[in-house]
XYZ file of C-alpha atoms in Angstrom:
739
model
C -72.787 -107.418 39.912
C -72.540 -104.544 42.565
C -74.019 -105.495 45.627
C -78.216 -103.533 45.334
C -78.183 -105.415 41.435
C -76.969 -108.665 42.731
C -79.947 -107.440 45.642
C -82.656 -107.036 42.471
C -82.228 -110.501 41.425
C -82.939 -111.706 44.383
C -86.406 -110.359 45.026
C -87.204 -110.737 41.388
C -86.973 -114.361 41.731
C -89.234 -114.008 45.345
C -86.746 -115.800 47.422
C -86.567 -116.133 51.092
C -82.966 -115.899 51.456
C -80.250 -114.984 54.254
C -77.017 -113.484 52.628
C -73.600 -112.127 53.555
C -72.655 -108.917 51.662
C -69.389 -107.267 52.119
C -69.490 -103.686 51.543
C -66.222 -101.091 53.171
C -64.407 -104.894 53.499
C -66.770 -105.693 56.926
C -68.918 -108.695 56.116
C -72.862 -107.398 57.064
C -75.607 -110.013 58.121
C -78.506 -109.428 56.577
C -82.311 -111.577 55.484
C -84.064 -111.298 52.960
C -87.773 -112.371 53.249
C -89.467 -112.070 50.156
C -93.027 -112.899 51.115
C -95.035 -116.221 48.975
C -97.334 -115.830 46.112
C -100.934 -115.851 46.372
C -101.065 -119.092 44.649
C -99.211 -120.582 46.919
C -102.315 -120.178 49.621
C -103.953 -121.313 46.698
C -102.724 -123.922 46.176
C -103.014 -125.418 49.398
C -99.367 -125.013 50.787
C -100.818 -122.497 53.509
C -99.776 -124.544 55.983
C -96.179 -125.180 54.959
C -95.877 -120.931 54.547
C -95.854 -121.004 58.128
C -93.810 -123.872 58.231
C -91.719 -121.520 56.988
C -92.072 -119.159 58.607
C -91.580 -119.887 61.947
C -87.988 -121.737 61.136
C -86.709 -117.861 58.864
C -88.449 -116.972 62.352
C -85.840 -118.969 64.659
C -83.167 -117.577 61.692
C -83.953 -114.014 62.000
C -82.908 -114.440 65.685
C -79.902 -116.040 64.882
C -79.255 -113.295 62.685
C -80.031 -110.677 64.515
C -77.491 -111.770 67.553
C -74.869 -111.980 64.531
C -75.646 -108.286 63.642
C -75.565 -106.957 67.220
C -71.723 -108.532 67.340
C -71.446 -107.293 63.552
C -72.022 -103.511 64.856
C -70.482 -103.766 67.292
C -66.869 -104.814 65.597
C -67.503 -102.161 63.064
C -68.402 -99.520 65.723
C -65.164 -100.288 67.059
C -63.388 -98.894 63.161
C -64.177 -96.808 62.621
C -61.943 -95.756 64.303
C -58.948 -98.111 61.395
C -61.234 -96.415 58.955
C -60.658 -93.341 59.390
C -56.774 -93.856 59.520
C -56.705 -95.915 56.868
C -58.773 -93.395 53.943
C -55.941 -90.758 56.039
C -52.869 -92.389 54.485
C -54.768 -93.687 51.174
C -55.437 -89.079 50.583
C -52.342 -88.986 52.198
C -50.711 -90.992 48.774
C -53.125 -89.464 46.879
C -51.383 -86.193 46.986
C -47.781 -88.202 47.045
C -48.570 -89.659 43.420
C -50.091 -85.894 41.951
C -46.877 -84.228 43.381
C -44.529 -86.933 41.254
C -46.948 -86.891 38.720
C -48.086 -90.712 39.287
C -51.643 -90.869 40.695
C -53.480 -93.976 40.410
C -56.548 -92.938 42.489
C -57.330 -96.977 41.825
C -54.509 -98.837 44.173
C -56.344 -95.596 46.717
C -59.832 -97.050 46.680
C -59.229 -100.408 46.793
C -57.028 -99.230 49.965
C -60.385 -98.246 50.610
C -62.751 -100.602 49.815
C -61.324 -104.340 50.580
C -59.370 -102.440 53.594
C -58.554 -106.530 55.381
C -56.423 -106.411 51.578
C -53.620 -104.934 53.021
C -50.223 -106.800 53.831
C -49.413 -107.561 57.223
C -45.698 -107.690 57.986
C -45.041 -111.999 58.126
C -44.640 -111.955 62.947
C -40.347 -113.474 61.563
C -39.681 -110.961 59.022
C -37.217 -108.763 60.713
C -37.263 -105.486 60.565
C -34.664 -103.471 60.350
C -33.608 -100.131 62.306
C -30.500 -97.552 62.498
C -30.364 -94.639 64.677
C -27.145 -92.662 64.903
C -26.163 -92.736 68.399
C -22.852 -91.066 69.796
C -21.015 -90.031 73.123
C -22.201 -90.960 77.184
C -25.865 -88.535 76.755
C -27.437 -90.203 73.865
C -26.497 -93.596 74.644
C -28.453 -93.069 77.598
C -32.335 -91.417 76.271
C -31.143 -93.397 73.602
C -31.449 -96.547 75.566
C -35.509 -95.732 76.236
C -36.141 -95.770 72.605
C -35.577 -99.162 72.388
C -37.453 -99.884 76.167
C -40.854 -98.868 73.600
C -39.738 -100.179 70.556
C -38.982 -103.839 72.919
C -42.865 -103.098 74.600
C -44.847 -103.396 71.709
C -42.295 -104.858 69.048
C -43.593 -107.947 67.718
C -41.135 -109.645 65.242
C -36.938 -109.843 65.398
C -35.447 -106.680 65.175
C -31.740 -105.650 63.578
C -31.012 -102.424 65.720
C -27.639 -100.641 63.357
C -26.034 -98.670 64.956
C -24.007 -95.215 63.653
C -21.766 -94.633 66.474
C -18.322 -94.370 67.721
C -16.169 -95.637 70.470
C -18.380 -95.347 72.917
C -21.678 -95.907 72.198
C -20.657 -98.661 71.162
C -18.225 -99.855 74.258
C -22.186 -98.559 75.797
C -24.209 -100.339 73.848
C -23.091 -103.382 72.538
C -21.800 -103.780 76.436
C -25.461 -103.068 77.260
C -27.654 -105.443 74.364
C -25.238 -108.302 75.519
C -26.185 -108.470 78.710
C -29.593 -107.499 77.944
C -29.887 -110.358 76.758
C -33.098 -109.611 74.163
C -34.512 -112.964 72.365
C -34.975 -112.195 68.641
C -32.919 -108.936 68.351
C -29.696 -108.529 67.217
C -27.271 -105.287 67.439
C -24.126 -104.091 64.712
C -22.407 -101.221 64.851
C -20.982 -99.386 62.601
C -18.109 -96.911 63.537
C -18.444 -93.442 62.573
C -14.784 -91.882 62.582
C -15.079 -94.872 59.167
C -17.779 -92.765 57.551
C -17.083 -89.093 58.956
C -14.771 -87.867 55.383
C -18.179 -88.777 54.228
C -19.902 -84.955 55.970
C -17.360 -83.510 57.835
C -16.369 -80.501 54.502
C -19.917 -79.417 55.624
C -20.289 -76.459 57.701
C -23.064 -77.461 60.750
C -24.264 -75.350 62.827
C -26.603 -77.070 65.257
C -25.645 -78.918 69.001
C -25.021 -82.506 66.781
C -22.310 -81.828 64.823
C -20.631 -84.439 62.816
C -23.194 -87.143 63.886
C -26.149 -84.798 62.626
C -25.183 -84.993 59.311
C -24.074 -89.261 59.367
C -28.138 -90.312 58.346
C -27.212 -88.606 55.056
C -24.799 -91.609 54.524
C -27.004 -94.532 55.375
C -27.320 -96.372 52.004
C -22.786 -96.866 51.525
C -22.765 -97.417 55.674
C -24.972 -100.248 55.924
C -24.833 -103.465 54.591
C -25.451 -103.965 50.327
C -28.190 -106.523 51.111
C -30.980 -104.130 53.083
C -32.556 -103.458 51.019
C -34.476 -100.796 54.004
C -35.150 -99.145 57.110
C -36.120 -96.910 59.196
C -34.592 -94.377 60.264
C -34.500 -92.665 63.979
C -33.559 -90.136 66.428
C -32.714 -91.284 70.023
C -34.968 -88.597 71.428
C -38.530 -90.718 70.094
C -41.006 -92.477 71.884
C -43.132 -95.388 69.958
C -46.963 -95.816 71.052
C -47.410 -98.540 69.182
C -45.847 -102.029 66.838
C -43.100 -100.243 64.996
C -44.238 -102.996 62.396
C -47.042 -101.193 61.542
C -43.631 -97.965 60.461
C -41.902 -100.966 58.202
C -45.314 -101.969 56.905
C -45.306 -98.675 55.428
C -42.610 -99.548 52.375
C -45.007 -100.993 50.778
C -47.415 -98.168 49.687
C -43.737 -96.615 48.245
C -44.625 -96.839 44.479
C -41.525 -97.258 41.569
C -40.555 -94.183 42.888
C -40.675 -93.259 45.723
C -37.713 -93.731 48.204
C -37.481 -91.629 51.162
C -39.801 -91.734 53.375
C -41.418 -88.846 55.764
C -43.955 -86.811 57.889
C -44.734 -82.659 57.142
C -42.482 -80.108 59.499
C -44.924 -79.288 62.151
C -43.265 -76.120 62.885
C -43.115 -72.604 60.646
C -39.301 -73.317 59.932
C -38.642 -73.830 56.593
C -41.993 -72.017 55.318
C -39.578 -68.688 56.811
C -42.051 -67.103 59.207
C -40.535 -67.349 62.317
C -38.361 -64.021 62.696
C -37.700 -61.524 60.506
C -35.436 -62.109 58.187
C -34.923 -65.674 58.197
C -33.761 -67.887 55.598
C -34.023 -71.716 55.793
C -33.081 -73.502 53.182
C -35.093 -75.055 51.283
C -37.407 -77.029 51.396
C -41.655 -78.789 49.377
C -44.180 -76.386 51.332
C -43.489 -76.574 55.107
C -40.461 -78.521 54.835
C -40.186 -82.717 56.462
C -39.318 -83.891 59.750
C -36.057 -86.399 59.905
C -36.534 -87.691 63.340
C -38.790 -90.560 61.957
C -37.364 -91.789 58.393
C -37.710 -94.915 56.007
C -35.410 -95.487 53.525
C -35.320 -97.622 50.498
C -31.919 -98.156 50.351
C -31.466 -99.932 47.429
C -33.708 -97.880 45.391
C -31.640 -94.741 47.120
C -28.225 -96.713 45.420
C -29.892 -97.162 41.976
C -30.485 -93.364 42.160
C -27.151 -92.836 42.824
C -28.029 -91.200 46.135
C -24.798 -90.264 47.400
C -23.996 -88.671 45.211
C -26.997 -86.572 43.844
C -26.979 -85.029 48.083
C -23.288 -83.251 46.841
C -23.800 -82.097 44.824
C -27.001 -80.401 46.409
C -25.686 -80.402 49.703
C -22.940 -77.679 47.211
C -25.154 -75.852 45.581
C -26.912 -74.807 48.234
C -23.940 -74.190 50.603
C -22.330 -71.367 48.332
C -25.280 -68.899 49.456
C -26.451 -70.779 52.992
C -22.839 -71.276 54.190
C -23.472 -73.892 56.805
C -26.304 -76.083 57.792
C -29.045 -74.944 60.762
C -30.622 -78.393 61.164
C -27.906 -80.098 59.372
C -29.654 -84.277 57.423
C -32.271 -82.338 57.645
C -31.536 -79.169 56.122
C -30.007 -81.355 52.949
C -32.678 -84.329 53.193
C -35.488 -81.388 52.615
C -32.839 -79.427 49.483
C -33.004 -82.647 47.816
C -36.163 -83.652 47.685
C -37.785 -80.338 46.574
C -35.009 -80.769 43.257
C -36.925 -84.199 43.738
C -40.279 -84.564 44.993
C -40.989 -88.248 43.289
C -38.700 -89.419 46.157
C -40.855 -88.676 48.569
C -43.886 -90.309 50.287
C -45.281 -88.342 53.245
C -45.811 -90.062 56.015
C -49.172 -90.076 58.475
C -47.909 -87.209 60.659
C -49.049 -89.431 63.671
C -45.513 -91.614 62.571
C -43.468 -88.081 64.228
C -45.592 -85.158 66.335
C -43.347 -83.160 67.283
C -42.421 -82.025 69.768
C -40.811 -78.366 70.068
C -41.638 -74.978 71.268
C -43.438 -72.817 67.430
C -45.359 -76.400 65.923
C -48.857 -77.536 65.474
C -48.096 -80.898 66.358
C -51.796 -80.206 67.891
C -52.816 -80.356 64.548
C -51.452 -83.688 63.532
C -54.067 -85.622 65.359
C -57.479 -85.466 67.189
C -57.550 -88.336 69.751
C -53.968 -89.533 71.798
C -54.428 -92.202 71.579
C -53.955 -92.051 67.776
C -50.917 -91.447 68.449
C -47.734 -93.225 66.745
C -44.939 -91.672 67.380
C -43.548 -88.616 69.706
C -40.457 -86.612 69.073
C -39.263 -84.271 71.772
C -36.869 -82.838 69.459
C -36.705 -79.767 71.846
C -34.412 -79.046 74.638
C -36.979 -78.343 77.396
C -38.699 -81.157 76.647
C -41.158 -81.864 78.886
C -42.301 -78.114 79.469
C -43.052 -77.450 75.730
C -46.551 -76.126 75.001
C -49.241 -78.925 74.407
C -52.851 -79.796 75.499
C -51.540 -82.979 76.191
C -48.315 -82.746 77.619
C -49.201 -84.422 80.654
C -50.087 -87.897 78.368
C -46.497 -87.083 76.874
C -44.642 -86.489 80.625
C -46.547 -88.681 81.066
C -45.639 -92.404 78.247
C -41.515 -91.303 77.994
C -41.201 -91.838 82.184
C -43.100 -95.029 82.411
C -40.547 -96.161 79.419
C -38.198 -94.284 81.313
C -38.057 -96.224 84.317
C -39.513 -99.542 82.722
C -38.084 -102.561 84.535
C -36.330 -103.295 81.528
C -36.360 -107.676 82.286
C -40.185 -107.211 81.280
C -38.995 -107.280 77.899
C -36.710 -110.447 77.905
C -39.602 -112.002 76.399
C -39.423 -115.605 74.258
C -41.090 -114.223 70.360
C -43.912 -117.431 69.717
C -42.974 -119.700 66.761
C -40.108 -117.707 65.303
C -37.902 -120.233 65.918
C -34.734 -117.980 65.708
C -33.767 -118.535 70.253
C -30.390 -118.834 70.201
C -29.740 -120.956 72.951
C -27.148 -118.980 75.342
C -24.036 -119.874 77.400
C -25.674 -118.080 80.621
C -29.009 -120.110 79.568
C -26.901 -122.719 79.548
C -25.310 -123.177 82.795
C -28.840 -122.247 84.621
C -30.353 -125.711 83.263
C -27.273 -127.583 84.213
C -27.808 -126.316 87.441
C -31.026 -129.017 90.382
C -32.900 -127.197 90.705
C -33.668 -129.753 94.197
C -30.242 -128.221 95.266
C -30.618 -126.765 98.819
C -28.536 -123.533 97.394
C -30.335 -123.240 94.130
C -30.858 -119.441 94.863
C -26.797 -119.387 95.415
C -25.371 -121.491 92.794
C -28.150 -119.638 89.739
C -26.726 -116.192 91.311
C -23.059 -116.526 89.584
C -24.178 -117.197 86.146
C -27.339 -114.697 86.037
C -26.910 -112.241 83.589
C -27.392 -108.774 84.728
C -28.477 -105.732 82.072
C -24.865 -103.540 82.669
C -25.266 -100.137 81.139
C -21.402 -98.116 81.473
C -20.506 -94.729 82.284
C -23.907 -94.067 82.617
C -22.675 -90.279 82.925
C -20.168 -88.355 80.856
C -16.886 -89.862 82.081
C -13.591 -87.930 80.549
C -9.771 -89.146 82.222
C -6.295 -89.124 81.157
C -4.294 -91.346 83.392
C -1.494 -89.690 84.672
C 1.793 -89.603 82.142
C 3.493 -90.849 84.959
C 2.626 -94.558 84.935
C 1.726 -94.460 88.789
C -2.265 -94.041 88.175
C -4.239 -95.415 90.511
C -8.201 -95.907 90.453
C -10.421 -96.270 93.731
C -12.366 -99.670 92.408
C -16.563 -99.153 94.960
C -19.486 -100.921 94.168
C -23.142 -99.846 96.023
C -26.734 -99.485 96.233
C -29.376 -97.263 96.869
C -29.271 -96.725 100.174
C -25.125 -96.211 99.954
C -25.410 -93.345 96.943
C -24.788 -90.522 99.839
C -21.379 -91.951 100.578
C -20.271 -90.876 96.714
C -20.424 -87.496 98.088
C -18.436 -87.707 100.928
C -15.735 -90.096 98.942
C -15.347 -87.511 96.194
C -14.641 -85.484 98.346
C -11.100 -87.273 100.256
C -10.289 -88.986 96.615
C -9.269 -86.353 94.177
C -8.353 -89.077 91.680
C -9.968 -91.284 89.080
C -13.041 -93.381 90.792
C -15.158 -95.929 88.676
C -18.114 -97.221 91.018
C -20.776 -99.893 90.358
C -24.640 -99.961 91.316
C -27.084 -102.104 92.124
C -29.984 -100.541 91.069
C -33.228 -100.876 89.565
C -35.203 -98.653 86.854
C -36.625 -96.155 88.658
C -33.797 -95.900 90.533
C -31.345 -95.102 88.395
C -33.098 -91.388 87.030
C -32.893 -91.633 90.969
C -29.349 -91.150 91.238
C -28.920 -89.477 87.998
C -31.131 -86.394 89.279
C -28.929 -86.813 92.344
C -25.724 -86.592 90.577
C -26.531 -83.569 87.668
C -27.697 -81.730 90.838
C -24.804 -82.089 93.147
C -22.468 -79.386 93.134
C -19.528 -81.514 94.284
C -19.888 -84.902 91.603
C -21.477 -82.333 88.681
C -18.476 -81.136 89.105
C -16.117 -84.381 88.869
C -15.528 -85.777 85.434
C -12.520 -88.733 86.234
C -15.957 -90.468 87.888
C -16.702 -93.668 86.230
C -20.680 -94.833 87.142
C -21.808 -98.439 86.150
C -25.247 -99.464 86.223
C -26.018 -102.642 87.446
C -29.378 -104.353 87.596
C -31.458 -105.622 89.687
C -32.066 -109.183 89.540
C -31.894 -111.917 91.798
C -32.572 -112.052 95.620
C -29.758 -111.772 95.904
C -26.662 -108.609 96.085
C -24.379 -109.440 93.232
C -21.228 -107.464 95.445
C -18.828 -109.556 92.827
C -19.838 -108.388 89.783
C -19.752 -105.040 91.111
C -17.265 -105.342 91.905
C -16.153 -107.333 88.749
C -18.027 -104.961 86.260
C -15.971 -101.301 87.884
C -12.451 -103.337 87.513
C -13.881 -104.128 84.143
C -13.143 -100.993 83.287
C -11.250 -98.918 84.497
C -7.805 -96.897 82.456
C -5.610 -97.040 85.020
C -2.477 -99.074 85.909
C -2.790 -99.603 89.766
C -6.499 -99.879 91.459
C -7.281 -99.600 94.871
C -9.634 -102.510 96.269
C -12.281 -100.878 98.556
C -15.707 -100.393 99.983
C -18.003 -96.681 99.466
C -19.252 -96.989 102.833
C -14.856 -96.353 104.249
C -13.300 -93.048 103.847
C -9.909 -92.469 102.879
C -7.905 -90.407 104.360
C -6.772 -86.702 103.087
C -4.243 -86.739 100.570
C -4.219 -90.848 99.935
C -4.270 -90.406 95.844
C -1.221 -88.989 96.069
C 0.283 -91.358 98.695
C -1.085 -94.138 96.752
C 0.895 -92.968 93.983
C 4.250 -92.090 95.365
C 4.586 -95.624 96.847
C 3.371 -97.584 93.470
C 6.432 -95.921 92.499
C 8.164 -97.402 95.679
C 7.450 -100.013 95.636
C 8.210 -100.969 91.680
C 4.264 -102.137 91.561
C 4.051 -102.291 87.759
C 7.130 -105.183 87.935
C 6.721 -107.416 91.043
C 3.221 -109.680 92.537
C 2.521 -106.441 95.945
C 0.066 -105.808 97.666
C -0.119 -102.819 98.759
C -2.502 -102.604 102.240
C -4.474 -99.460 103.352
C -5.080 -100.180 107.254
C -9.003 -100.285 107.741
C -10.392 -98.175 110.702
C -13.889 -97.191 111.644
C -15.665 -94.905 114.033
C -19.820 -95.879 115.612
C -19.988 -92.279 115.339
C -22.131 -90.662 112.621
C -20.195 -87.524 112.778
C -16.268 -87.291 113.837
C -14.425 -84.196 112.741
C -12.128 -86.264 110.536
C -7.829 -87.419 111.698
C -6.066 -85.202 108.949
C -2.764 -86.654 110.250
C -1.427 -90.303 111.686
C -0.786 -88.892 114.952
C -4.288 -87.449 114.546
C -5.795 -90.562 114.077
C -3.039 -92.591 116.777
C -4.791 -90.057 119.294
C -8.519 -91.228 118.380
C -7.860 -94.380 119.138
C -6.594 -94.222 122.217
C -9.352 -92.160 123.397
C -11.517 -94.616 121.139
C -13.402 -92.023 118.909
C -11.697 -94.960 116.372
C -11.341 -98.053 116.361
C -9.451 -100.856 114.624
C -11.886 -102.049 112.152
C -14.014 -105.336 113.431
C -12.167 -105.570 116.016
C -15.183 -106.676 117.849
C -16.854 -108.947 116.019
C -14.397 -109.716 112.595
C -11.589 -110.322 114.082
C -9.055 -112.677 112.146
C -10.632 -110.704 109.005
C -7.786 -108.180 109.298
C -5.437 -109.104 112.340
C -2.561 -110.184 109.880
C -1.890 -106.125 109.270
C -0.230 -106.510 113.083
C -2.248 -102.970 113.841
C 1.122 -101.955 116.639
C 2.996 -102.354 114.651
C 1.927 -100.147 112.467
C 1.218 -97.453 114.811
C 5.086 -97.048 115.231
C 5.855 -97.814 111.253
C 7.650 -95.726 109.719
C 8.382 -97.954 106.143
C 6.705 -100.080 104.904
C 6.715 -104.331 106.093
C 5.707 -106.721 105.655
C 2.601 -109.240 106.372
C 1.634 -113.023 106.198
C -1.514 -114.150 104.197
C -3.697 -115.817 106.703
C -7.061 -117.650 106.388
C -10.097 -115.444 106.612
C -7.547 -111.702 106.033
C -9.702 -109.841 103.572
C -6.988 -106.267 103.533
C -8.334 -103.404 101.323
C -5.029 -102.856 98.970
C -3.674 -101.409 96.114
C -1.855 -103.745 92.793
C -2.043 -103.864 89.704
C -5.058 -104.012 87.561
C -4.122 -107.296 85.790
C -5.747 -108.618 88.756
C -7.461 -112.039 88.491
C -11.491 -110.776 89.016
C -13.797 -111.332 91.715
C -15.266 -115.403 92.797
C -18.842 -114.756 91.660
C -20.006 -117.620 93.257
C -20.372 -115.756 96.718
C -23.119 -113.508 96.624
C -24.748 -110.975 99.345
C -23.081 -111.641 101.872
C -20.027 -113.596 103.645
C -15.962 -114.043 102.218
C -16.992 -112.202 99.184
C -13.180 -110.125 99.563
C -11.837 -113.381 101.671
C -12.089 -115.512 98.190
C -10.911 -112.882 96.431
C -7.377 -111.870 98.506
C -6.592 -116.325 99.191
C -6.317 -116.159 95.137
C -3.803 -113.781 95.334
C -1.172 -115.589 97.747
C -2.246 -118.450 95.511
C -1.172 -115.990 92.218
C 1.983 -115.681 94.789
C 1.236 -111.908 95.691
C 3.150 -110.643 98.256
C 1.331 -108.621 101.353
C 3.031 -104.911 102.234
C 0.661 -102.422 104.538
C 1.485 -98.893 104.080
C 3.002 -97.181 107.115
C 1.342 -93.473 106.756
C -2.074 -94.757 105.462
C -5.505 -94.980 106.185
C -9.522 -95.124 105.942
C -12.075 -94.554 108.161
C -15.503 -96.955 108.229
C -18.312 -94.526 109.041
C -21.281 -96.466 110.826
C -24.417 -97.000 108.625
C -27.880 -98.766 109.040
C -26.939 -102.986 108.545
C -27.473 -104.114 105.092
C -29.984 -107.026 104.161
C -27.657 -109.561 103.497
C -25.864 -109.154 107.189
C -29.438 -109.518 108.312
C -30.437 -112.766 105.755
C -27.391 -114.260 106.696
C -27.673 -113.399 110.750
C -30.875 -114.700 110.035
C -30.773 -117.496 108.305
C -29.137 -121.263 108.686
C -29.198 -122.054 105.581
C -27.803 -119.290 104.253
C -24.893 -120.464 105.619
C -25.243 -123.216 105.338
C -24.546 -122.744 101.611
C -22.341 -120.078 102.711
C -19.956 -123.409 104.212
C -20.481 -125.680 101.637
C -19.877 -122.962 98.273
C -15.909 -121.929 100.651
C -14.950 -126.033 100.506
C -15.416 -125.953 97.039
C -13.816 -122.480 95.937
C -11.433 -123.801 98.807
C -11.150 -127.474 96.124
C -11.075 -125.580 92.348
C -8.182 -123.037 94.081
C -5.938 -125.760 95.202
C -6.321 -127.296 91.485
C -5.916 -124.192 89.832
C -2.722 -123.507 91.623
C -1.437 -126.632 93.181
C -1.106 -126.162 96.526
C -3.339 -127.895 99.262
C -5.464 -124.331 101.336
C -7.508 -125.240 104.269
C -10.507 -123.974 106.038
C -10.042 -123.520 109.873
C -13.686 -125.406 111.253
C -13.610 -122.992 113.866
C -17.565 -121.408 113.424
C -17.647 -118.500 111.758
C -18.275 -114.874 114.373
C -20.665 -111.914 112.313
C-alpha cells in the first residue's frame, strides 16, 4: 500500500495519531489529527476530548521540534541526493549502451538511498600505481598524502616500478610507518616485454603502457583494484570510489571518467586523427579495474589484438595506454562503467572540466595532467592550487594515525624499543631520539653517476639542515666528484630546498649529488642518523667523511683518488686524515695551494680548526709536522680525536645515541680505532671551515646542565659497550669538556 492510500485509510478510521513516513529514503514525522465526531460530543465525551486535545497539543510541540531537526538534515542531504540521482542516471546510460538496462535497480537507488552498501571499515582497499624514476617518485608522495589524509580503511598500495622507484618508495614507507598500510612492488623490467613492442610517442615511454598488463602483473587473488596516475590529488575518502564497484553490472569491468577534452573527437587541429573511442573517449588517470572479470574475459589477448589492428593505420600511440583502452572499449562497450566526472577532474589545456561540477566542494579527484600544472585556465584554479600545495607541504608525520577497531596494527621493533625506555629517566628524550624512526626520502632529485672504473673513486659525505643550504652551492664549486647529502627538513622546507636547487645554475647541472631527505621529528638534530643515511647510499668504494660547513681545497677530489690508490686503502684498515683549518672571515680569498694556506696561517687569516675552544679534537693531527711534511705520516689515536677522514665505505655506522651536539664524530673515530684502523695524515690536503651562526643544539649544550649531564652518561655507556664488543679497555679522561 502506498503512502497516500495508507493515510486515506487512517482518515476513514477517524484516528488521532502521529506516524513516521519514509519518503525518498528519509523519515518524516507527521501528525494526523482528526476531530472527534458529533456522536462523541452528544454522548458527553466533551471533557474527554479536551483532555485528548491537551495531550495532542503537547505531542504536536514535540513533533514540531523533531520536524525542525529533520528539515535541517534534509537540507544538508540535498546535495548528496542529487549526486546519487546523477550516478543512477549515469548507470542507466551505461546499461543502455551495453544493452542491459535495469531501471528498477536505479529507481531503488533513488528511493532507498540508505540501502547503498558501505565499505566495511576494516576492508582493505587496493590501489595500483605505475611509478618509475626520480621525478615520479617525488610527485607520487603528494597523491599518497591526500589519500592517507581522508582514508578510514586499511590500504594496500601496489607499485609497478623500476629499481630506482622501488628503492625510494620502499624506504619511504618503511620509515614512515603508517598503521594499516601495506606496500607491494612489481619490477617493471619483468613486464616490459609485454608492451615494449608498441610504438609510443608519449613522454612516459614504456611505463605509460604498463596499466595494460595489470590483470597479469598483480596477484591472481586480487579481484579488483583502483588504478591511479601519480599526478592526481584526492579531496575525499578513497573508500567512496571503492564503493562504486558495487554498481558494476555482471559484464562491466572498467570504470572510467569521460575525457574532458576534444582530443578523441579529432577537433583540436586540422587533420588531427586520434585513436578510435566511444564519443569523447575516456581518461585513464583514474580507473576501477575488476581484475577477476578481465582475466576471465581474456583481457591480455583482447587488448593485444586491438592494438595490433589499430597500429596498422595509427603507427603509434600518442597517449600511451589511454589510446588502447579507448580502442578496446569502442569494440566492447559493455565493459565500461561511466564514473561521474567528479572522480577525475582533468586540469589541462582544451578541457571542459568546468562543466563537470557546479560547486568545487563536490569534487573528488583532481588530475593535474598538464605540463603547466597550476597555470591552466580554470576559474577555480586558485582552489585547486591551494589543495595541491596543502598536501605538498603537509607534515607527513601527522598521517601516522591508528585505524580504530581493525586490530591490524603490528607492534614494530621501533615501538617495542620505545616502550622499553623508562619515561622517568632524566635522559629519556636522548634515549628516545636514538630509536625514533624518521621518514626518509632517498634521492629526492635525479641522480646519475657511475663510479670511476679505476676502483679508487671517492664520495663526499655530509649532512645539513635548512640554515646551511647555501653551503651546498659553494661545496659543489670546490668538489667535482660525487656527493651524498642527508638533509634534515620539514615538508614545507623541502619545497624551498627543491626550488633553490632547481633554480641554481651550479646545482641544476650536477647529477652526481644525491639529496636524501630525512624529515624532522623530535627535539634533537639526529646528526649521526643523517650521516648513516648518506653513507648507506654511496656507490663508490671510498668515502670522505666531512661536514657541510667545510670547503675542500681545489683539486682535493683528484688528490684523494690518487692517495687512495697509492696507500692501498682497498686492502687495509687505514683512515686518511685531511687536516682542518678555519677562518672567522665571511669573505675569504680561498688558498689555492698549501703554500698560500701556510702564508695565511702566519698572517692570522686562517687558524687550525678549533685551536682555541677544542684543541683535543684535532691536536693529534700534529699541525707542526704537517707544515713541512711532503709524505704521509702516521699519528696515534688519542681520546676525543675527531679528524675528517677518507676510508672504505664498509666502515661501521655512526652511533645513533649521540644526537644534537657532542661526541658524535668522536665516538665513530674511537670505534675505528677499536677495529684496528691506522690514522695517516695527508701532507698536501686541507679543508677550511667557514663561519656561521651557532646551531640551536650548541646553544642547548651550553645552557643546559642536564644536557651536559646526559651526554656524560651516554659517553660512559658507549665506552662500556665498545669495551665489551671489542675486548679492549677504553677510558674517558675526567677532565671537563670545553666547548
